[in-house]
Coordinates of C-alpha atoms in Angstrom, one line a residue:
X1 CA 25.8 35.1 -79.7
X2 CA 28.3 32.7 -80.7
X3 CA 30.9 30.4 -79.1
X4 CA 31.4 32.6 -75.6
X5 CA 28.4 32.7 -75.1
X6 CA 27.8 30.0 -71.2
X7 CA 25.0 30.0 -68.6
X8 CA 26.9 31.3 -65.1
X9 CA 28.2 28.3 -63.7
X10 CA 31.0 26.7 -61.3
X11 CA 32.3 24.6 -64.3
X12 CA 32.8 28.5 -65.9
X13 CA 34.5 29.8 -63.1
X14 CA 37.0 26.5 -62.6
X15 CA 37.5 26.8 -65.9
X16 CA 39.2 30.2 -66.2
X17 CA 41.3 30.3 -62.8
X18 CA 44.0 32.5 -62.4
X19 CA 43.3 34.8 -66.0
X20 CA 43.4 38.2 -66.1
X21 CA 41.6 41.0 -67.5
X22 CA 42.4 41.3 -71.1
X23 CA 42.5 44.9 -72.8
X24 CA 42.0 48.2 -71.4
X25 CA 39.1 50.8 -70.6
X26 CA 38.3 52.5 -73.2
X27 CA 35.9 55.8 -71.5
X28 CA 34.0 56.9 -74.0
X29 CA 30.2 58.6 -73.8
X30 CA 28.5 58.1 -77.5
X31 CA 25.1 59.4 -78.3
X32 CA 22.9 57.6 -80.3
X33 CA 19.0 57.9 -81.5
X34 CA 16.2 55.8 -82.2
X35 CA 17.4 55.8 -86.5
X36 CA 20.4 53.6 -84.4
X37 CA 18.3 50.6 -83.6
X38 CA 19.6 48.6 -86.6
X39 CA 24.1 48.7 -85.3
X40 CA 22.9 47.1 -82.2
X41 CA 24.6 43.6 -82.5
X42 CA 22.6 42.3 -79.5
X43 CA 19.5 43.4 -77.6
X44 CA 18.0 43.4 -74.5
X45 CA 15.7 45.0 -71.4
X46 CA 18.3 44.9 -68.7
X47 CA 21.9 44.4 -69.5
X48 CA 24.3 43.5 -65.9
X49 CA 27.8 44.0 -66.4
X50 CA 29.5 41.7 -64.0
X51 CA 28.5 38.6 -62.7
X52 CA 29.4 38.3 -58.9
X53 CA 26.5 38.4 -55.9
X54 CA 25.6 42.1 -57.2
X55 CA 25.4 41.3 -60.8
X56 CA 23.7 38.1 -61.1
X57 CA 21.2 39.5 -57.9
X58 CA 19.9 42.1 -60.1
X59 CA 19.8 39.9 -63.4
X60 CA 17.8 37.4 -60.6
X61 CA 15.2 40.3 -60.0
X62 CA 15.1 41.6 -63.4
X63 CA 14.4 38.3 -64.8
X64 CA 11.7 37.9 -61.9
X65 CA 9.9 40.9 -63.3
X66 CA 9.8 39.8 -66.5
X67 CA 12.6 41.3 -68.4
X68 CA 15.2 40.2 -71.1
X69 CA 18.6 40.0 -69.3
X70 CA 22.3 39.6 -70.7
X71 CA 25.7 39.5 -68.9
X72 CA 29.0 40.3 -69.8
X73 CA 32.3 39.6 -67.4
X74 CA 35.1 40.8 -69.2
X75 CA 37.0 37.9 -66.9
X76 CA 37.1 34.5 -69.1
X77 CA 35.0 33.4 -66.2
X78 CA 32.4 34.3 -64.4
X79 CA 31.7 35.2 -60.8
X80 CA 34.1 37.9 -59.3
X81 CA 35.4 38.1 -55.9
X82 CA 32.9 36.7 -54.5
X83 CA 33.3 33.3 -55.7
X84 CA 36.5 33.8 -53.5
X85 CA 35.3 35.0 -50.5
X86 CA 33.2 33.8 -47.1
X87 CA 29.9 33.8 -48.7
X88 CA 28.7 35.4 -45.6
X89 CA 25.6 38.2 -46.3
X90 CA 25.2 41.0 -43.2
X91 CA 21.9 41.7 -43.4
X92 CA 20.1 43.8 -41.0
X93 CA 16.6 43.3 -39.6
X94 CA 16.4 39.7 -41.4
X95 CA 14.3 36.5 -41.1
X96 CA 16.1 34.8 -38.9
X97 CA 15.8 37.6 -36.4
X98 CA 12.3 37.9 -36.3
X99 CA 11.9 34.2 -36.3
X100 CA 13.8 34.6 -32.8
X101 CA 12.0 37.6 -32.3
X102 CA 14.2 40.2 -31.7
X103 CA 13.2 43.7 -32.8
X104 CA 16.0 45.2 -35.3
X105 CA 14.6 48.7 -35.3
X106 CA 15.7 50.8 -38.2
X107 CA 16.0 53.9 -35.9
X108 CA 18.8 52.1 -34.1
X109 CA 20.2 50.4 -36.7
X110 CA 20.7 53.4 -38.6
X111 CA 22.2 55.3 -35.8
X112 CA 25.0 52.2 -35.4
X113 CA 25.6 52.7 -39.7
X114 CA 26.3 56.2 -39.7
X115 CA 27.6 56.7 -36.1
X116 CA 30.1 53.5 -37.3
X117 CA 30.7 54.8 -41.5
X118 CA 30.1 58.3 -41.3
X119 CA 32.0 59.0 -37.2
X120 CA 33.0 62.3 -38.3
X121 CA 30.0 63.8 -39.9
X122 CA 27.8 61.6 -37.2
X123 CA 24.8 63.8 -35.4
X124 CA 22.1 61.4 -33.4
X125 CA 19.6 64.3 -33.3
X126 CA 19.5 64.9 -37.1
X127 CA 16.9 63.9 -39.0
X128 CA 19.8 62.7 -41.4
X129 CA 21.9 61.7 -38.4
X130 CA 24.1 65.0 -39.6
X131 CA 24.4 62.9 -43.9
X132 CA 23.9 64.6 -47.2
X133 CA 19.8 63.3 -48.3
X134 CA 21.4 61.0 -50.5
X135 CA 23.8 59.2 -48.6
X136 CA 21.2 58.9 -46.1
X137 CA 18.5 57.9 -48.5
X138 CA 21.1 54.9 -49.5
X139 CA 21.9 54.0 -46.5
X140 CA 18.3 54.1 -45.0
X141 CA 17.4 52.0 -48.5
X142 CA 20.3 49.3 -47.4
X143 CA 17.7 48.8 -44.5
X144 CA 14.9 48.6 -46.2
X145 CA 15.9 46.4 -49.2
X146 CA 18.5 43.7 -47.8
X147 CA 16.6 41.9 -45.9
X148 CA 13.5 42.1 -48.9
X149 CA 16.2 40.8 -51.4
X150 CA 17.8 38.0 -49.3
X151 CA 13.8 37.1 -48.4
X152 CA 13.5 37.8 -52.6
X153 CA 16.3 35.3 -53.2
X154 CA 15.0 32.3 -50.9
X155 CA 11.4 32.4 -51.8
X156 CA 12.7 32.5 -55.7
X157 CA 14.7 28.9 -54.7
X158 CA 18.0 30.8 -55.8
X159 CA 19.4 30.4 -52.4
X160 CA 18.7 29.4 -49.1
X161 CA 20.1 31.0 -45.9
X162 CA 20.8 30.3 -42.6
X163 CA 22.8 31.7 -39.9
X164 CA 26.7 32.5 -40.3
X165 CA 28.1 31.5 -36.6
X166 CA 31.8 30.9 -36.0
X167 CA 33.0 27.8 -37.2
X168 CA 34.2 25.4 -34.7
X169 CA 32.8 27.7 -31.9
X170 CA 29.1 27.6 -32.4
X171 CA 28.0 30.7 -31.9
X172 CA 26.5 33.9 -33.2
X173 CA 29.1 35.9 -35.0
X174 CA 29.4 39.4 -33.1
X175 CA 29.3 42.6 -35.1
X176 CA 32.7 43.8 -35.8
X177 CA 31.5 47.5 -33.7
X178 CA 29.5 44.9 -31.4
X179 CA 30.4 47.7 -28.2
X180 CA 29.6 50.7 -30.0
X181 CA 26.1 51.5 -27.6
X182 CA 24.5 52.5 -30.6
X183 CA 24.7 49.0 -31.8
X184 CA 21.6 47.6 -29.9
X185 CA 22.0 44.2 -32.1
X186 CA 25.0 43.2 -32.2
X187 CA 25.0 39.3 -33.7
X188 CA 23.0 37.6 -35.5
X189 CA 22.9 39.7 -38.6
X190 CA 25.2 37.3 -40.5
X191 CA 23.7 34.7 -43.1
X192 CA 25.2 32.6 -45.3
X193 CA 24.3 29.8 -47.6
X194 CA 22.2 27.0 -46.2
X195 CA 24.4 24.7 -48.8
X196 CA 28.2 24.7 -49.2
X197 CA 29.4 27.6 -46.2
X198 CA 32.1 27.3 -45.1
X199 CA 35.7 29.2 -43.7
X200 CA 36.6 29.0 -47.1
X201 CA 33.5 27.7 -49.3
X202 CA 31.0 30.0 -48.6
X203 CA 31.5 32.7 -51.4
X204 CA 31.5 29.5 -54.5
X205 CA 29.0 27.9 -52.6
X206 CA 26.9 31.6 -53.5
X207 CA 27.8 32.0 -56.9
X208 CA 27.1 28.6 -57.7
X209 CA 23.6 28.6 -56.1
X210 CA 22.9 32.2 -58.0
X211 CA 24.6 30.9 -61.3
X212 CA 22.5 27.8 -61.0
X213 CA 19.1 29.7 -60.9
X214 CA 20.2 32.0 -63.7
X215 CA 21.4 29.0 -65.8
X216 CA 18.1 27.6 -65.0
X217 CA 16.4 30.8 -66.2
X218 CA 18.3 30.7 -69.4
X219 CA 20.2 33.7 -68.8
X220 CA 23.3 34.0 -70.9
X221 CA 26.6 35.7 -70.0
X222 CA 29.3 36.8 -72.9
X223 CA 32.4 35.8 -71.6
X224 CA 35.5 38.0 -72.0
X225 CA 33.6 40.7 -72.8
X226 CA 34.5 44.3 -71.6
X227 CA 32.0 47.1 -72.0
X228 CA 34.1 50.3 -73.9
X229 CA 31.4 53.0 -73.5
X230 CA 28.1 53.5 -72.1
X231 CA 26.0 54.5 -75.2
X232 CA 23.5 57.5 -74.1
X233 CA 20.5 59.0 -76.4
X234 CA 20.0 62.3 -77.7
X235 CA 17.8 62.9 -74.1
X236 CA 20.8 62.0 -71.9
X237 CA 19.2 58.2 -71.0
X238 CA 21.7 55.5 -71.0
X239 CA 20.6 52.9 -73.8
X240 CA 23.5 50.3 -73.4
X241 CA 26.7 49.6 -74.8
X242 CA 30.0 49.4 -76.6
X243 CA 31.9 46.6 -75.9
X244 CA 35.1 44.5 -77.1
X245 CA 34.8 40.9 -77.3
X246 CA 37.9 38.7 -78.2
X247 CA 39.2 42.3 -79.8
X248 CA 35.9 42.6 -81.7
X249 CA 33.3 45.3 -81.3
X250 CA 30.3 44.9 -80.2
X251 CA 27.1 47.2 -79.9
X252 CA 24.6 45.9 -76.7
X253 CA 20.7 47.9 -76.1
X254 CA 19.6 47.6 -73.2
X255 CA 16.0 49.4 -73.2
X256 CA 15.5 49.6 -69.7
X257 CA 18.9 49.7 -68.4
X258 CA 22.4 49.1 -67.7
X259 CA 23.8 47.9 -64.5
X260 CA 27.4 48.1 -63.4
X261 CA 28.4 45.5 -60.7
X262 CA 32.6 45.2 -61.9
X263 CA 34.3 45.8 -58.7
X264 CA 36.2 47.4 -57.6
X265 CA 40.4 48.6 -58.6
X266 CA 42.2 46.8 -55.9
X267 CA 44.3 46.2 -59.1
X268 CA 44.7 49.1 -60.4
X269 CA 47.8 50.4 -59.8
X270 CA 47.0 54.2 -60.6
X271 CA 43.7 54.7 -59.1
X272 CA 44.7 52.9 -56.3
X273 CA 48.3 55.5 -55.7
X274 CA 45.1 58.9 -56.7
X275 CA 42.9 57.8 -53.9
X276 CA 44.0 55.3 -51.3
X277 CA 46.0 56.0 -48.8
X278 CA 48.4 52.8 -49.8
X279 CA 47.5 49.0 -50.3
X280 CA 50.2 46.7 -51.5
X281 CA 48.3 43.5 -52.3
X282 CA 44.4 43.0 -52.5
X283 CA 42.3 39.6 -52.0
X284 CA 40.1 40.5 -55.0
X285 CA 40.6 39.1 -58.5
X286 CA 42.9 40.5 -61.0
X287 CA 40.0 42.0 -62.8
X288 CA 38.8 44.4 -60.6
X289 CA 40.4 47.2 -61.9
X290 CA 38.0 50.5 -61.8
X291 CA 36.9 50.1 -64.9
X292 CA 33.1 51.4 -63.9
X293 CA 34.8 55.5 -63.2
X294 CA 36.0 56.5 -66.2
X295 CA 32.8 55.1 -67.8
X296 CA 30.7 56.7 -65.7
X297 CA 33.2 59.9 -65.6
X298 CA 32.4 59.9 -69.5
X299 CA 28.9 59.5 -68.7
X300 CA 28.4 62.6 -66.7
X301 CA 27.8 60.8 -63.0
X302 CA 28.8 62.2 -59.8
X303 CA 31.5 60.6 -58.1
X304 CA 31.0 59.4 -54.6
X305 CA 33.8 59.0 -51.6
X306 CA 36.6 57.2 -53.8
X307 CA 38.7 57.0 -51.1
X308 CA 36.8 53.8 -49.7
X309 CA 37.7 50.7 -49.4
X310 CA 37.6 47.3 -47.3
X311 CA 41.1 47.0 -45.8
X312 CA 43.1 43.6 -44.7
X313 CA 47.2 43.6 -44.0
X314 CA 48.6 41.6 -45.9
X315 CA 52.2 39.7 -46.1
X316 CA 54.6 42.6 -47.6
X317 CA 56.6 39.1 -48.6
X318 CA 53.8 37.8 -50.4
X319 CA 52.4 41.4 -51.5
X320 CA 55.6 42.5 -53.2
X321 CA 55.3 39.1 -55.5
X322 CA 52.3 39.7 -56.2
X323 CA 50.0 42.0 -55.9
X324 CA 46.7 39.7 -56.2
X325 CA 47.3 37.7 -53.1
X326 CA 45.7 34.4 -51.1
X327 CA 44.4 35.7 -48.5
X328 CA 44.9 38.9 -45.9
X329 CA 45.5 38.8 -42.2
X330 CA 42.3 38.4 -41.1
X331 CA 42.8 37.5 -38.0
X332 CA 46.2 38.1 -36.0
X333 CA 46.5 34.8 -34.1
X334 CA 48.9 34.0 -30.9
X335 CA 48.8 35.5 -27.3
X336 CA 52.2 36.4 -26.8
X337 CA 52.7 37.8 -30.0
X338 CA 52.1 42.1 -30.6
X339 CA 52.1 44.6 -34.0
X340 CA 54.8 47.3 -33.7
X341 CA 55.8 50.3 -36.0
X342 CA 59.2 51.1 -36.8
X343 CA 60.1 52.8 -33.7
X344 CA 59.4 49.1 -31.7
X345 CA 56.2 50.6 -30.5
X346 CA 52.9 48.9 -30.4
X347 CA 50.4 50.8 -32.4
X348 CA 46.9 49.1 -31.8
X349 CA 45.1 46.2 -30.6
X350 CA 46.0 43.2 -32.6
X351 CA 42.7 41.4 -32.0
X352 CA 40.2 44.1 -34.1
X353 CA 38.8 43.4 -36.8
X354 CA 41.0 43.6 -40.1
X355 CA 39.2 46.4 -41.8
X356 CA 39.7 49.0 -38.5
X357 CA 43.1 47.7 -37.7
X358 CA 44.4 48.3 -41.1
X359 CA 43.7 51.8 -40.4
X360 CA 46.3 51.8 -38.0
X361 CA 49.2 52.0 -41.0
X362 CA 48.1 55.8 -42.2
X363 CA 48.8 58.3 -39.2
X364 CA 51.2 60.9 -40.6
X365 CA 53.7 62.8 -37.5
X366 CA 54.5 66.1 -38.7
X367 CA 57.3 66.6 -36.7
X368 CA 59.1 63.4 -38.3
X369 CA 57.5 63.9 -42.1
X370 CA 56.7 60.3 -42.2
X371 CA 54.4 57.8 -41.4
X372 CA 55.7 55.9 -38.8
X373 CA 53.3 53.0 -39.2
X374 CA 53.5 52.8 -42.6
X375 CA 54.9 49.1 -42.6
X376 CA 54.1 47.3 -39.0
X377 CA 55.5 44.4 -37.8
X378 CA 54.1 41.8 -36.3
X379 CA 56.6 40.4 -33.7
X380 CA 55.9 36.8 -31.2
X381 CA 57.7 34.1 -29.4
X382 CA 58.0 30.4 -29.7
X383 CA 55.3 29.9 -27.7
X384 CA 52.3 31.5 -30.2
X385 CA 54.2 29.9 -33.4
X386 CA 54.2 26.3 -31.7
X387 CA 50.7 27.0 -30.5
X388 CA 49.4 28.4 -33.2
X389 CA 51.2 27.4 -35.7
X390 CA 49.2 26.8 -39.6
X391 CA 47.1 30.0 -38.4
X392 CA 47.6 32.3 -41.4
X393 CA 50.0 34.3 -41.5
X394 CA 51.7 32.6 -39.2
X395 CA 53.6 29.1 -40.7
X396 CA 53.5 25.7 -39.6
X397 CA 55.8 25.3 -36.6
X398 CA 59.5 24.4 -37.9
X399 CA 58.8 24.4 -41.2
X400 CA 60.6 27.6 -42.7
X401 CA 59.1 30.0 -44.9
X402 CA 60.8 33.1 -46.2
X403 CA 58.3 35.4 -44.3
X404 CA 59.1 34.7 -40.9
X405 CA 62.2 36.1 -39.9
X406 CA 64.0 35.2 -36.5
X407 CA 66.4 35.9 -34.2
X408 CA 68.0 34.7 -31.3
X409 CA 67.4 37.6 -29.4
X410 CA 66.0 41.0 -30.3
X411 CA 68.6 42.6 -31.6
X412 CA 69.2 39.6 -34.0
X413 CA 65.8 40.1 -34.9
X414 CA 66.1 43.3 -35.3
X415 CA 68.9 43.4 -38.2
X416 CA 67.2 40.4 -39.5
X417 CA 64.3 43.0 -40.4
X418 CA 66.1 46.1 -41.5
X419 CA 67.7 43.6 -43.6
X420 CA 64.4 42.5 -45.1
X421 CA 63.3 46.1 -45.3
X422 CA 66.3 47.0 -47.2
X423 CA 65.9 44.3 -50.1
X424 CA 62.5 46.1 -50.5
X425 CA 63.6 50.2 -50.2
X426 CA 62.6 51.0 -53.4
X427 CA 58.7 50.0 -53.0
X428 CA 58.2 51.5 -49.3
X429 CA 59.8 54.9 -50.0
X430 CA 62.7 53.3 -47.9
X431 CA 61.0 52.5 -44.8
X432 CA 63.7 51.3 -41.8
X433 CA 64.1 50.6 -38.3
X434 CA 65.0 53.5 -36.2
X435 CA 67.9 53.2 -34.6
X436 CA 66.3 52.9 -30.8
X437 CA 63.9 50.8 -32.4
X438 CA 65.7 47.3 -30.6
X439 CA 66.0 49.2 -26.7
X440 CA 62.1 50.5 -27.5
X441 CA 61.1 47.1 -28.3
X442 CA 62.5 45.2 -25.2
X443 CA 60.4 48.1 -22.9
X444 CA 57.5 47.3 -25.4
X445 CA 57.4 43.7 -24.2
X446 CA 58.0 44.4 -20.9
X447 CA 55.0 46.3 -20.8
X448 CA 53.1 43.9 -22.7
X449 CA 53.2 41.2 -20.5
X450 CA 52.9 43.4 -17.1
X451 CA 49.2 44.3 -19.0
X452 CA 49.2 40.0 -20.1
X453 CA 49.4 39.0 -16.7
X454 CA 46.9 41.7 -14.9
X455 CA 44.9 41.2 -17.8
X456 CA 44.0 44.9 -19.1
X457 CA 45.8 46.3 -22.3
X458 CA 45.8 49.7 -20.3
X459 CA 47.2 51.2 -24.2
X460 CA 44.3 49.5 -26.5
X461 CA 41.9 47.4 -24.5
X462 CA 43.2 44.1 -26.2
X463 CA 40.4 41.5 -25.3
X464 CA 38.1 44.0 -23.7
X465 CA 35.2 43.0 -26.0
X466 CA 33.4 40.4 -27.6
X467 CA 34.5 40.7 -30.9
X468 CA 37.8 40.1 -30.1
X469 CA 38.1 37.4 -27.7
X470 CA 35.7 34.8 -29.7
X471 CA 37.4 35.7 -33.3
X472 CA 40.5 35.4 -31.3
X473 CA 39.3 31.6 -30.1
X474 CA 38.6 30.7 -33.2
X475 CA 42.1 31.5 -35.4
X476 CA 43.8 30.9 -31.8
X477 CA 42.7 27.3 -31.1
X478 CA 45.7 25.7 -30.0
X479 CA 46.7 23.5 -33.1
X480 CA 47.0 19.5 -32.5
X481 CA 50.1 18.4 -31.3
X482 CA 51.5 21.7 -29.9
X483 CA 53.8 21.4 -26.8
X484 CA 52.1 24.6 -25.4
X485 CA 49.5 24.6 -22.5
X486 CA 46.4 26.6 -22.6
X487 CA 46.6 30.1 -21.7
X488 CA 46.0 30.5 -18.0
X489 CA 45.9 34.0 -18.0
X490 CA 42.8 36.4 -17.2
X491 CA 42.1 37.9 -20.6
X492 CA 42.7 35.1 -23.3
X493 CA 43.7 37.1 -25.9
X494 CA 47.3 38.3 -24.4
X495 CA 50.3 36.0 -23.1
X496 CA 53.3 37.2 -21.7
X497 CA 56.2 36.8 -23.9
X498 CA 59.3 33.5 -22.8
X499 CA 61.6 35.7 -21.2
X500 CA 64.7 34.4 -24.2
X501 CA 64.4 33.9 -27.9
X502 CA 64.1 33.1 -30.1
X503 CA 61.5 35.7 -31.4
X504 CA 60.2 35.8 -35.1
X505 CA 58.8 38.6 -37.0
X506 CA 56.3 38.7 -40.0
X507 CA 56.3 42.4 -42.3
X508 CA 52.6 43.7 -42.6
X509 CA 52.0 46.3 -45.5
X510 CA 48.4 47.9 -45.6
X511 CA 46.2 46.2 -48.3
X512 CA 42.1 45.8 -49.1
X513 CA 39.5 43.1 -49.8
X514 CA 38.7 45.5 -52.4
X515 CA 38.0 48.9 -52.7
X516 CA 34.7 50.3 -51.9
X517 CA 34.9 53.8 -54.0
X518 CA 33.2 55.1 -56.8
X519 CA 30.4 56.6 -58.4
X520 CA 27.6 57.8 -56.1
X521 CA 23.7 56.2 -56.1
X522 CA 20.7 57.0 -54.9
X523 CA 18.7 55.0 -53.0
X524 CA 17.1 53.1 -55.7
X525 CA 20.7 52.4 -56.8
X526 CA 20.4 54.7 -59.6
X527 CA 24.0 56.7 -60.6
X528 CA 23.7 59.9 -59.7
X529 CA 24.8 63.3 -62.1
X530 CA 26.5 66.4 -60.8
X531 CA 23.0 67.3 -60.5
X532 CA 22.0 65.1 -58.2
X533 CA 19.9 63.7 -60.4
X534 CA 20.0 60.3 -61.8
X535 CA 21.3 59.5 -65.3
X536 CA 18.2 57.4 -66.9
X537 CA 18.7 53.8 -67.0
X538 CA 22.3 53.7 -65.6
X539 CA 22.6 51.3 -61.8
X540 CA 25.3 50.6 -60.1
X541 CA 25.7 48.2 -57.5
X542 CA 28.6 46.6 -54.9
X543 CA 32.0 47.5 -54.9
X544 CA 32.0 49.3 -57.9
X545 CA 30.5 52.5 -56.2
X546 CA 30.9 54.5 -53.3
X547 CA 30.4 53.0 -50.6
X548 CA 26.8 52.6 -49.0
X549 CA 28.4 52.1 -45.2
X550 CA 30.8 54.4 -45.8
X551 CA 34.7 53.3 -44.5
X552 CA 32.0 51.1 -41.5
X553 CA 32.4 46.9 -42.5
X554 CA 29.8 46.7 -39.8
X555 CA 30.7 42.7 -39.7
X556 CA 30.9 39.7 -41.1
X557 CA 29.7 40.0 -44.4
X558 CA 30.1 43.6 -44.2
X559 CA 30.7 44.0 -48.7
X560 CA 28.8 41.3 -49.8
X561 CA 25.2 42.6 -47.8
X562 CA 25.0 45.4 -49.8
X563 CA 26.0 44.2 -53.1
X564 CA 23.1 41.9 -52.6
X565 CA 20.5 44.5 -51.4
X566 CA 21.7 46.7 -54.6
X567 CA 21.8 44.5 -56.9
X568 CA 18.4 43.8 -56.2
X569 CA 17.3 47.1 -55.8
X570 CA 19.0 48.1 -59.3
X571 CA 17.4 44.7 -61.0
X572 CA 13.9 45.6 -60.0
X573 CA 14.1 49.2 -60.8
X574 CA 15.5 48.6 -64.2
X575 CA 13.3 46.3 -65.2
X576 CA 10.3 48.6 -63.8
X577 CA 11.5 52.0 -65.7

């Protein structure tokens, strides 16, 4: 297979850090017959395209079934976005819940997932909870096989897991919608690698353990290899792919199946403009360019919802300079801090989870033909900067950073915000502050201060739910050396603003961890055709398919959990085909 063949390894990941995808997708589907065998450059049983959590799990599972497996990765390093993630996996009815005697009943669990992920369709009295049979079957499959996938990885020795607990607080992480009445098990579903876990290292540890196991099993991966065609035989079965490797064409036969796990399309601006409400930047790796979508379309795949994404706000000053951002504004630190729109008004509970909070950017105002929340402004005072500085996106105190604007008073702060917006006018549709922004912001702060003193946010319920309070404690722990006292007010997430400046602002824009829209799968992770029948030999898992959980980010690890589950399902079904 040449000098570009390698085992999945941490060494490969580190060697290629920062590279971008080579080439562009040439979407086509060619047909072959058995007489074409002599034209295959490589042959395997199961071909996995993509080397993150979904692709690696599919490869491990197929290998365990006795299949000969090959992995293709278009980037010069393996691991995908998994390798830079937190490495947490959200799993229904997992082994730790069972050990504790906690009954994560399927009926209740599915109601929570569908109520959260498909709220406009949810019908608790329907046998499929209001969904069509296909999507209900997929989310049911996640329940049935997620814990099975984790147990399989544990039993093979590939990865051991432990309960994910909030760093420094030593508490189990609450689900992002822990407060929904349908959620009967509001914490305990989050797992992380038993070794090497942590706020920033968990994804590298998870990927490293998966890759070490594959290396021990002798499973090869071809780097810098981009699929350009899905090959089908005259009966319509997928039999392999065509690819480019260092500019040279390559044909690879897959006797049992091809599993795509190539990530979302956050770095494909054209697809984002077509299918997303707005994406200024993404935490996804640069290889997330939606390669599978045109390939699957040419293969006759039925598209699921293409508009889904795992969302997070991003710092606009960073995103305008590089679409690939290092971090999202996952948890907004600070207690004397609010988010306001161009009119100087609050529009959201600032302490909600990143996926749901980012949705606040998208409402349309038909009275003014505009999106008033297109950009939002994180406004805070010297207390929050001094007490919580260094918790992203707050800078370390007294170290100037371009993304932080400072005004001696509200008037000066507004002028600086408008001046910055003017510089970005060509990239934002001309967003600028409303004429009454300053007056409204003053009123908004006064109203917020009264809520902080009373301990009840009458507008948005900030701090009402366990998620708000516990993640706030984690990301708004007072820094060492601060002169600010503990928050003495009844709601720990809120503190009144100082009566005098300086005041500060950070401009936030909608972004993603990655998109989550693509072809529709069934319960066996098979890609469906327009007749809702599976395309034989073609599978999908991870962020390249339509999200199995709809728009719901169920809890910490809400992306990796389904990736592990459907990587496992796809690898097993393909190997047994």
